[in-house]
Amino acid sequence: MASPKPQPGDSTAASGRSRKRTVGLTVYGVLAALVIAGAVFTSSRSAADAELRSKLTLIAPAGAGGGWDTFAREQQQALRSNGIVNSVQVVNVPGAAGTIGLGQFSTMHGQSSTLMATGTVMLGGIQLNDSPVGMDDVRPLARLADDYDAIVVPADSPFNSIDDLIAEWKKNPRGFPFTGGSIGSIDHLVMAQLAMEAGIDASQTTYIPNTSGGEALQTVFSDTAKAAISGYNEFADQIEAGRVKVLAISAPQRLEGIDVPTLLEEGYDVQMSNWRGMVAAPGTSDEDFEELLSIVTEMSQTEEWEDALARNQWDNTFMVGEDFEEFIAVEEKEVAEILEGLDL
């Protein structure tokens, strides 16, 4: 016999309707919670992105007026002028080929609104100073530009080619002093590479360190050194004034608009760039890292940055991700081999 159909006032029917409402409200509650959670995450992510676009600090691990300082301030100008970041400040932390700045930066865990400049000089500094921190203690962000060293002599020097210079250098390596940047700098490394290519014991060569290309030139003009090595841009004014002669540059090919042979052209397998890039702080979240990458990518595509590259004779060598990390690993190995040749 069929069960009687529940009547409108029947408690069984009321119970069924109640269960349906409860299930419906539960499902609605879960969906609402998911929507709210997603909105909160999106809001917090947007807030974090907005914060990075609002204020950024760039650390130049060198004194004012040096290569890293110029590099950071050119970025500052490009970021500000194009509204990529509203407020950008540059902070100088000089000393020990950038490793003092690196040491301080390595303690700034999770401070994603601060970036630091790095490059070839720092790799040498890490090894020479037995730095307790290295590139593994930060997050490599992007390689942005390279410049190249020039080897110059006074205008009245008897050397008119790199072969002339090397022939004299071979006669008495200790009595043929070079000058350039700090010990272990790109300038010192280029000199060492050239010595090894020419069959000269690099560790027996006299090298006089200076803090800038300008000081290196004064060392040459005073006849304390026979030749100076530094970034082409640091010598440009004196080259144009005819006070020095450029014998060669360390670039892989001739620089546009500069009629100077490369060391490769002259038969010496020496090509080394003074690359410069930026690193993020340790503990920077992946989300913040991606936003920082977007920021430097946008900056690298601005007219202001293109002007900076041309003005400073820098090559645009933009590189990010695994390519940049692998590049650093190769550079570290090469720098270590050259420093070993210098017995440093």
mmCIF file of C-alpha atoms in Angstrom:
data_model
loop_
_atom_site.group_PDB
_atom_site.id
_atom_site.type_symbol
_atom_site.label_atom_id
_atom_site.label_comp_id
_atom_site.label_asym_id
_atom_site.label_seq_id
_atom_site.Cartn_x
_atom_site.Cartn_y
_atom_site.Cartn_z
ATOM 1 C CA MET A 1 0.000 0.000 0.000
ATOM 2 C CA ALA A 2 1.420 3.420 -0.972
ATOM 3 C CA SER A 3 2.489 5.748 1.786
ATOM 4 C CA PRO A 4 0.272 8.778 2.236
ATOM 5 C CA LYS A 5 1.505 11.934 0.449
ATOM 6 C CA PRO A 6 2.844 14.440 2.973
ATOM 7 C CA GLN A 7 0.495 17.307 3.575
ATOM 8 C CA PRO A 8 1.616 20.960 3.628
ATOM 9 C CA GLY A 9 1.618 21.031 7.382
ATOM 10 C CA ASP A 10 3.301 17.654 7.777
ATOM 11 C CA SER A 11 6.523 17.801 9.920
ATOM 12 C CA THR A 12 8.330 15.397 7.533
ATOM 13 C CA ALA A 13 7.877 17.814 4.635
ATOM 14 C CA ALA A 14 9.046 20.710 6.777
ATOM 15 C CA SER A 15 12.140 18.759 7.756
ATOM 16 C CA GLY A 16 12.994 18.059 4.106
ATOM 17 C CA ARG A 17 12.622 21.680 3.158
ATOM 18 C CA SER A 18 14.828 22.639 6.101
ATOM 19 C CA ARG A 19 17.573 20.246 5.023
ATOM 20 C CA LYS A 20 17.469 21.663 1.484
ATOM 21 C CA ARG A 21 17.790 25.212 2.804
ATOM 22 C CA THR A 22 20.684 24.162 5.043
ATOM 23 C CA VAL A 23 22.528 22.485 2.178
ATOM 24 C CA GLY A 24 21.834 25.459 -0.082
ATOM 25 C CA LEU A 25 23.088 27.924 2.480
ATOM 26 C CA THR A 26 26.182 25.792 3.118
ATOM 27 C CA VAL A 27 27.052 25.645 -0.597
ATOM 28 C CA TYR A 28 26.383 29.359 -0.941
ATOM 29 C CA GLY A 29 28.574 30.035 2.083
ATOM 30 C CA VAL A 30 31.470 28.029 0.657
ATOM 31 C CA LEU A 31 31.192 29.756 -2.707
ATOM 32 C CA ALA A 32 30.980 33.142 -1.039
ATOM 33 C CA ALA A 33 34.024 32.349 1.072
ATOM 34 C CA LEU A 34 35.994 31.338 -2.020
ATOM 35 C CA VAL A 35 34.985 34.517 -3.841
ATOM 36 C CA ILE A 36 35.907 36.659 -0.832
ATOM 37 C CA ALA A 37 39.228 34.842 -0.377
ATOM 38 C CA GLY A 38 40.040 35.336 -4.053
ATOM 39 C CA ALA A 39 39.158 39.006 -3.811
ATOM 40 C CA VAL A 40 41.333 39.431 -0.717
ATOM 41 C CA PHE A 41 44.279 37.698 -2.446
ATOM 42 C CA THR A 42 43.848 39.825 -5.577
ATOM 43 C CA SER A 43 43.570 42.941 -3.441
ATOM 44 C CA SER A 44 46.706 42.099 -1.446
ATOM 45 C CA ARG A 45 48.608 41.225 -4.623
ATOM 46 C CA SER A 46 47.505 44.506 -6.237
ATOM 47 C CA ALA A 47 48.506 46.375 -3.092
ATOM 48 C CA ALA A 48 51.958 44.748 -3.141
ATOM 49 C CA ASP A 49 52.410 45.584 -6.818
ATOM 50 C CA ALA A 50 51.279 49.147 -6.175
ATOM 51 C CA GLU A 51 53.763 49.453 -3.318
ATOM 52 C CA LEU A 52 56.676 48.434 -5.556
ATOM 53 C CA ARG A 53 55.495 50.914 -8.178
ATOM 54 C CA SER A 54 55.207 53.606 -5.536
ATOM 55 C CA LYS A 55 58.699 53.588 -4.012
ATOM 56 C CA LEU A 56 61.944 51.819 -4.896
ATOM 57 C CA THR A 57 65.460 52.077 -3.498
ATOM 58 C CA LEU A 58 68.493 51.306 -5.657
ATOM 59 C CA ILE A 59 71.750 50.533 -3.867
ATOM 60 C CA ALA A 60 74.950 51.509 -5.686
ATOM 61 C CA PRO A 61 77.688 49.521 -3.878
ATOM 62 C CA ALA A 62 80.272 52.211 -4.637
ATOM 63 C CA GLY A 63 80.921 55.898 -4.077
ATOM 64 C CA ALA A 64 79.166 58.764 -5.839
ATOM 65 C CA GLY A 65 80.352 59.404 -9.385
ATOM 66 C CA GLY A 66 81.617 55.873 -10.026
ATOM 67 C CA GLY A 67 80.375 53.349 -12.556
ATOM 68 C CA TRP A 68 77.753 51.705 -10.349
ATOM 69 C CA ASP A 69 76.543 55.083 -9.123
ATOM 70 C CA THR A 70 76.072 56.316 -12.702
ATOM 71 C CA PHE A 71 74.366 53.036 -13.613
ATOM 72 C CA ALA A 72 71.879 53.344 -10.733
ATOM 73 C CA ARG A 73 71.152 57.031 -11.335
ATOM 74 C CA GLU A 74 70.502 56.490 -15.047
ATOM 75 C CA GLN A 75 67.902 53.897 -14.039
ATOM 76 C CA GLN A 76 66.469 56.290 -11.484
ATOM 77 C CA GLN A 77 65.951 58.906 -14.186
ATOM 78 C CA ALA A 78 64.344 56.471 -16.634
ATOM 79 C CA LEU A 79 62.000 55.028 -14.002
ATOM 80 C CA ARG A 80 60.884 58.457 -12.768
ATOM 81 C CA SER A 81 60.535 60.135 -16.147
ATOM 82 C CA ASN A 82 58.255 57.424 -17.486
ATOM 83 C CA GLY A 83 56.166 57.045 -14.335
ATOM 84 C CA ILE A 84 57.172 53.396 -13.973
ATOM 85 C CA VAL A 85 57.951 54.003 -10.298
ATOM 86 C CA ASN A 86 56.806 57.186 -8.588
ATOM 87 C CA SER A 87 59.700 57.634 -6.160
ATOM 88 C CA VAL A 88 63.170 56.200 -6.704
ATOM 89 C CA GLN A 89 66.144 56.917 -4.463
ATOM 90 C CA VAL A 90 69.780 55.883 -4.895
ATOM 91 C CA VAL A 91 71.818 54.938 -1.824
ATOM 92 C CA ASN A 92 75.617 54.597 -1.977
ATOM 93 C CA VAL A 93 77.305 51.867 0.072
ATOM 94 C CA PRO A 94 80.964 51.956 -1.066
ATOM 95 C CA GLY A 95 83.843 49.662 -0.268
ATOM 96 C CA ALA A 96 85.730 46.447 -1.028
ATOM 97 C CA ALA A 97 84.715 46.162 -4.701
ATOM 98 C CA GLY A 98 81.034 46.182 -3.804
ATOM 99 C CA THR A 99 81.205 43.444 -1.165
ATOM 100 C CA ILE A 100 80.376 45.782 1.740
ATOM 101 C CA GLY A 101 77.149 46.678 -0.043
ATOM 102 C CA LEU A 102 76.553 43.011 -0.815
ATOM 103 C CA GLY A 103 77.058 42.081 2.834
ATOM 104 C CA GLN A 104 74.506 44.638 3.992
ATOM 105 C CA PHE A 105 72.049 43.743 1.242
ATOM 106 C CA SER A 106 72.213 40.037 2.104
ATOM 107 C CA THR A 107 70.660 40.839 5.509
ATOM 108 C CA MET A 108 67.659 42.664 4.001
ATOM 109 C CA HIS A 109 65.510 39.534 3.877
ATOM 110 C CA GLY A 110 62.197 40.040 2.110
ATOM 111 C CA GLN A 111 62.743 43.777 1.471
ATOM 112 C CA SER A 112 61.574 43.573 -2.115
ATOM 113 C CA SER A 113 61.355 47.354 -2.565
ATOM 114 C CA THR A 114 65.169 47.545 -2.576
ATOM 115 C CA LEU A 115 67.437 46.433 -5.425
ATOM 116 C CA MET A 116 71.229 46.488 -5.689
ATOM 117 C CA ALA A 117 73.567 46.982 -8.631
ATOM 118 C CA THR A 118 76.144 44.286 -9.308
ATOM 119 C CA GLY A 119 78.595 43.235 -12.007
ATOM 120 C CA THR A 120 82.037 41.954 -12.913
ATOM 121 C CA VAL A 121 83.830 43.999 -10.264
ATOM 122 C CA MET A 122 81.764 42.441 -7.487
ATOM 123 C CA LEU A 123 82.600 38.905 -8.639
ATOM 124 C CA GLY A 124 86.292 39.730 -8.291
ATOM 125 C CA GLY A 125 85.712 41.411 -4.948
ATOM 126 C CA ILE A 126 83.876 38.402 -3.532
ATOM 127 C CA GLN A 127 86.858 36.159 -4.225
ATOM 128 C CA LEU A 128 89.643 38.587 -3.345
ATOM 129 C CA ASN A 129 88.067 39.637 -0.068
ATOM 130 C CA ASP A 130 87.036 36.111 0.942
ATOM 131 C CA SER A 131 83.542 37.521 1.284
ATOM 132 C CA PRO A 132 81.313 35.448 3.571
ATOM 133 C CA VAL A 133 78.405 36.206 1.218
ATOM 134 C CA GLY A 134 78.167 35.774 -2.529
ATOM 135 C CA MET A 135 75.739 35.855 -5.416
ATOM 136 C CA ASP A 136 73.952 32.798 -4.005
ATOM 137 C CA ASP A 137 72.799 34.981 -1.110
ATOM 138 C CA VAL A 138 70.726 37.310 -3.321
ATOM 139 C CA ARG A 139 68.283 36.848 -6.219
ATOM 140 C CA PRO A 140 69.777 37.785 -9.627
ATOM 141 C CA LEU A 141 67.192 39.917 -11.429
ATOM 142 C CA ALA A 142 68.558 41.255 -14.716
ATOM 143 C CA ARG A 143 71.707 42.030 -16.659
ATOM 144 C CA LEU A 144 71.157 45.419 -18.253
ATOM 145 C CA ALA A 145 74.317 46.751 -19.870
ATOM 146 C CA ASP A 146 77.965 46.103 -20.656
ATOM 147 C CA ASP A 147 80.837 48.453 -21.263
ATOM 148 C CA TYR A 148 84.357 47.643 -22.332
ATOM 149 C CA ASP A 149 87.839 48.568 -21.296
ATOM 150 C CA ALA A 150 90.233 50.616 -23.388
ATOM 151 C CA ILE A 151 94.012 50.506 -23.132
ATOM 152 C CA VAL A 152 95.483 53.982 -23.509
ATOM 153 C CA VAL A 153 98.905 55.638 -23.474
ATOM 154 C CA PRO A 154 99.901 59.321 -23.522
ATOM 155 C CA ALA A 155 99.738 61.019 -26.909
ATOM 156 C CA ASP A 156 103.531 61.317 -27.027
ATOM 157 C CA SER A 157 104.102 57.648 -26.151
ATOM 158 C CA PRO A 158 106.279 55.666 -28.597
ATOM 159 C CA PHE A 159 103.630 52.912 -28.616
ATOM 160 C CA ASN A 160 101.274 53.134 -31.571
ATOM 161 C CA SER A 161 99.781 49.643 -31.366
ATOM 162 C CA ILE A 162 99.153 46.953 -28.790
ATOM 163 C CA ASP A 163 101.994 44.943 -30.363
ATOM 164 C CA ASP A 164 104.386 47.833 -29.709
ATOM 165 C CA LEU A 165 103.299 47.916 -26.075
ATOM 166 C CA ILE A 166 103.595 44.161 -25.571
ATOM 167 C CA ALA A 167 107.058 44.014 -27.142
ATOM 168 C CA GLU A 168 108.310 46.507 -24.551
ATOM 169 C CA TRP A 169 106.312 44.918 -21.735
ATOM 170 C CA LYS A 170 107.928 41.531 -22.343
ATOM 171 C CA LYS A 171 111.410 42.949 -21.819
ATOM 172 C CA ASN A 172 110.768 43.793 -18.169
ATOM 173 C CA PRO A 173 107.255 43.008 -16.819
ATOM 174 C CA ARG A 174 107.952 44.464 -13.360
ATOM 175 C CA GLY A 175 109.429 47.607 -14.880
ATOM 176 C CA PHE A 176 106.383 48.189 -17.103
ATOM 177 C CA PRO A 177 103.643 49.308 -14.703
ATOM 178 C CA PHE A 178 99.975 49.450 -15.669
ATOM 179 C CA THR A 179 97.297 51.418 -13.870
ATOM 180 C CA GLY A 180 93.542 51.093 -13.632
ATOM 181 C CA GLY A 181 90.822 50.407 -11.097
ATOM 182 C CA SER A 182 91.035 48.457 -7.859
ATOM 183 C CA ILE A 183 92.873 45.178 -7.423
ATOM 184 C CA GLY A 184 90.727 42.464 -8.970
ATOM 185 C CA SER A 185 88.668 44.968 -10.976
ATOM 186 C CA ILE A 186 87.761 44.476 -14.635
ATOM 187 C CA ASP A 187 90.798 46.628 -15.515
ATOM 188 C CA HIS A 188 93.158 44.388 -13.551
ATOM 189 C CA LEU A 189 91.541 41.267 -15.049
ATOM 190 C CA VAL A 190 91.897 42.540 -18.624
ATOM 191 C CA MET A 191 95.574 43.291 -18.021
ATOM 192 C CA ALA A 192 96.052 39.779 -16.590
ATOM 193 C CA GLN A 193 94.264 38.136 -19.521
ATOM 194 C CA LEU A 194 96.390 40.078 -21.983
ATOM 195 C CA ALA A 195 99.571 39.097 -20.146
ATOM 196 C CA MET A 196 98.657 35.419 -20.277
ATOM 197 C CA GLU A 197 97.823 35.666 -23.980
ATOM 198 C CA ALA A 198 101.160 37.370 -24.655
ATOM 199 C CA GLY A 199 103.145 34.771 -22.697
ATOM 200 C CA ILE A 200 103.906 37.117 -19.808
ATOM 201 C CA ASP A 201 103.635 36.025 -16.174
ATOM 202 C CA ALA A 202 100.754 38.202 -14.990
ATOM 203 C CA SER A 203 101.787 37.827 -11.346
ATOM 204 C CA GLN A 204 105.131 39.470 -12.174
ATOM 205 C CA THR A 205 103.540 42.590 -13.667
ATOM 206 C CA THR A 206 103.299 45.806 -11.667
ATOM 207 C CA TYR A 207 99.742 47.098 -11.348
ATOM 208 C CA ILE A 208 98.895 50.424 -9.693
ATOM 209 C CA PRO A 209 95.258 50.579 -8.516
ATOM 210 C CA ASN A 210 93.216 53.782 -8.568
ATOM 211 C CA THR A 211 89.653 54.751 -7.726
ATOM 212 C CA SER A 212 88.710 56.109 -11.163
ATOM 213 C CA GLY A 213 89.758 56.435 -14.786
ATOM 214 C CA GLY A 214 90.643 60.065 -14.125
ATOM 215 C CA GLU A 215 93.117 59.114 -11.416
ATOM 216 C CA ALA A 216 94.552 56.408 -13.661
ATOM 217 C CA LEU A 217 95.206 59.014 -16.352
ATOM 218 C CA GLN A 218 97.033 61.232 -13.885
ATOM 219 C CA THR A 219 99.220 58.266 -12.978
ATOM 220 C CA VAL A 220 100.072 57.837 -16.649
ATOM 221 C CA PHE A 221 100.653 61.543 -17.274
ATOM 222 C CA SER A 222 103.068 61.630 -14.348
ATOM 223 C CA ASP A 223 104.963 58.734 -15.976
ATOM 224 C CA THR A 224 104.357 56.563 -12.915
ATOM 225 C CA ALA A 225 102.643 54.043 -15.206
ATOM 226 C CA LYS A 226 103.234 53.246 -18.876
ATOM 227 C CA ALA A 227 99.613 52.477 -19.793
ATOM 228 C CA ALA A 228 96.148 52.863 -18.296
ATOM 229 C CA ILE A 229 93.147 50.563 -18.533
ATOM 230 C CA SER A 230 89.575 51.590 -17.769
ATOM 231 C CA GLY A 231 86.152 51.917 -19.356
ATOM 232 C CA TYR A 232 86.272 53.711 -22.694
ATOM 233 C CA ASN A 233 83.783 56.296 -21.469
ATOM 234 C CA GLU A 234 86.111 57.318 -18.620
ATOM 235 C CA PHE A 235 88.804 58.211 -21.167
ATOM 236 C CA ALA A 236 86.532 59.670 -23.855
ATOM 237 C CA ASP A 237 87.151 63.370 -23.083
ATOM 238 C CA GLN A 238 90.933 62.963 -23.049
ATOM 239 C CA ILE A 239 90.821 60.882 -26.219
ATOM 240 C CA GLU A 240 88.822 63.584 -28.006
ATOM 241 C CA ALA A 241 91.205 66.246 -26.674
ATOM 242 C CA GLY A 242 94.130 64.317 -28.179
ATOM 243 C CA ARG A 243 95.935 63.828 -24.870
ATOM 244 C CA VAL A 244 95.907 60.027 -25.059
ATOM 245 C CA LYS A 245 95.980 57.339 -27.738
ATOM 246 C CA VAL A 246 93.717 54.284 -27.602
ATOM 247 C CA LEU A 247 95.534 51.120 -28.594
ATOM 248 C CA ALA A 248 92.712 48.584 -28.263
ATOM 249 C CA ILE A 249 89.432 47.744 -26.530
ATOM 250 C CA SER A 250 88.244 44.555 -24.845
ATOM 251 C CA ALA A 251 84.964 44.299 -26.789
ATOM 252 C CA PRO A 252 84.005 41.305 -28.968
ATOM 253 C CA GLN A 253 83.698 43.656 -31.951
ATOM 254 C CA ARG A 254 84.368 47.307 -32.673
ATOM 255 C CA LEU A 255 82.111 49.758 -30.895
ATOM 256 C CA GLU A 256 79.769 51.728 -33.115
ATOM 257 C CA GLY A 257 81.217 55.116 -34.008
ATOM 258 C CA ILE A 258 84.615 54.350 -32.434
ATOM 259 C CA ASP A 259 87.496 53.573 -34.772
ATOM 260 C CA VAL A 260 89.538 51.481 -32.356
ATOM 261 C CA PRO A 261 90.592 47.845 -32.931
ATOM 262 C CA THR A 262 89.601 45.115 -30.531
ATOM 263 C CA LEU A 263 92.210 42.940 -28.813
ATOM 264 C CA LEU A 264 90.705 40.043 -30.776
ATOM 265 C CA GLU A 265 91.435 41.848 -34.036
ATOM 266 C CA GLU A 266 95.012 42.345 -32.893
ATOM 267 C CA GLY A 267 95.416 38.613 -32.383
ATOM 268 C CA TYR A 268 94.892 38.339 -28.609
ATOM 269 C CA ASP A 269 92.008 36.215 -27.353
ATOM 270 C CA VAL A 270 90.927 38.757 -24.785
ATOM 271 C CA GLN A 271 87.337 39.901 -24.579
ATOM 272 C CA MET A 272 85.843 40.917 -21.300
ATOM 273 C CA SER A 273 82.925 43.157 -20.529
ATOM 274 C CA ASN A 274 82.268 45.183 -17.452
ATOM 275 C CA TRP A 275 78.683 43.956 -17.226
ATOM 276 C CA ARG A 276 76.228 45.569 -14.886
ATOM 277 C CA GLY A 277 72.947 44.268 -13.574
ATOM 278 C CA MET A 278 70.532 44.285 -10.666
ATOM 279 C CA VAL A 279 69.774 41.783 -7.916
ATOM 280 C CA ALA A 280 66.776 41.480 -5.610
ATOM 281 C CA ALA A 281 66.959 40.939 -1.869
ATOM 282 C CA PRO A 282 67.024 37.432 -0.426
ATOM 283 C CA GLY A 283 63.573 36.229 0.577
ATOM 284 C CA THR A 284 61.833 38.311 -2.097
ATOM 285 C CA SER A 285 58.599 36.478 -2.888
ATOM 286 C CA ASP A 286 58.088 35.047 -6.361
ATOM 287 C CA GLU A 287 55.171 37.425 -6.910
ATOM 288 C CA ASP A 288 57.238 40.478 -5.979
ATOM 289 C CA PHE A 289 60.145 39.179 -8.046
ATOM 290 C CA GLU A 290 57.917 38.981 -11.136
ATOM 291 C CA GLU A 291 56.723 42.540 -10.556
ATOM 292 C CA LEU A 292 60.311 43.773 -10.153
ATOM 293 C CA LEU A 293 61.174 41.993 -13.379
ATOM 294 C CA SER A 294 58.311 43.808 -15.102
ATOM 295 C CA ILE A 295 59.584 47.115 -13.739
ATOM 296 C CA VAL A 296 63.178 46.709 -14.997
ATOM 297 C CA THR A 297 61.937 45.340 -18.320
ATOM 298 C CA GLU A 298 59.738 48.394 -18.865
ATOM 299 C CA MET A 299 62.613 50.653 -17.855
ATOM 300 C CA SER A 300 64.971 48.983 -20.337
ATOM 301 C CA GLN A 301 62.577 49.807 -23.188
ATOM 302 C CA THR A 302 62.323 53.547 -22.522
ATOM 303 C CA GLU A 303 63.867 56.289 -24.641
ATOM 304 C CA GLU A 304 65.649 57.611 -21.564
ATOM 305 C CA TRP A 305 67.441 54.312 -21.061
ATOM 306 C CA GLU A 306 68.335 54.102 -24.752
ATOM 307 C CA ASP A 307 69.838 57.588 -24.434
ATOM 308 C CA ALA A 308 71.779 56.489 -21.342
ATOM 309 C CA LEU A 309 73.211 53.509 -23.225
ATOM 310 C CA ALA A 310 74.377 55.729 -26.086
ATOM 311 C CA ARG A 311 75.728 58.469 -23.827
ATOM 312 C CA ASN A 312 77.771 56.086 -21.707
ATOM 313 C CA GLN A 313 78.936 53.842 -24.560
ATOM 314 C CA TRP A 314 77.115 50.888 -22.954
ATOM 315 C CA ASP A 315 75.903 47.871 -24.893
ATOM 316 C CA ASN A 316 72.315 46.786 -24.308
ATOM 317 C CA THR A 317 72.766 43.216 -23.042
ATOM 318 C CA PHE A 318 69.392 42.686 -21.377
ATOM 319 C CA MET A 319 69.181 39.200 -19.876
ATOM 320 C CA VAL A 320 66.948 37.635 -17.219
ATOM 321 C CA GLY A 321 65.960 34.304 -15.736
ATOM 322 C CA GLU A 322 68.013 31.133 -16.045
ATOM 323 C CA ASP A 323 70.141 32.680 -18.801
ATOM 324 C CA PHE A 324 71.302 35.377 -16.389
ATOM 325 C CA GLU A 325 71.970 32.895 -13.588
ATOM 326 C CA GLU A 326 74.000 30.651 -15.928
ATOM 327 C CA PHE A 327 75.902 33.692 -17.202
ATOM 328 C CA ILE A 328 76.896 34.614 -13.643
ATOM 329 C CA ALA A 329 78.112 31.061 -12.976
ATOM 330 C CA VAL A 330 80.337 31.160 -16.073
ATOM 331 C CA GLU A 331 81.662 34.613 -15.147
ATOM 332 C CA GLU A 332 82.502 33.498 -11.612
ATOM 333 C CA LYS A 333 84.563 30.614 -12.969
ATOM 334 C CA GLU A 334 86.407 32.811 -15.468
ATOM 335 C CA VAL A 335 87.199 35.478 -12.871
ATOM 336 C CA ALA A 336 88.520 32.805 -10.494
ATOM 337 C CA GLU A 337 90.869 31.438 -13.175
ATOM 338 C CA ILE A 338 92.273 34.891 -13.980
ATOM 339 C CA LEU A 339 92.808 35.741 -10.310
ATOM 340 C CA GLU A 340 94.640 32.446 -9.901
ATOM 341 C CA GLY A 341 96.932 33.515 -12.748
ATOM 342 C CA LEU A 342 97.603 36.724 -10.829
ATOM 343 C CA ASP A 343 98.405 34.659 -7.744
ATOM 344 C CA LEU A 344 95.817 36.616 -5.770
#
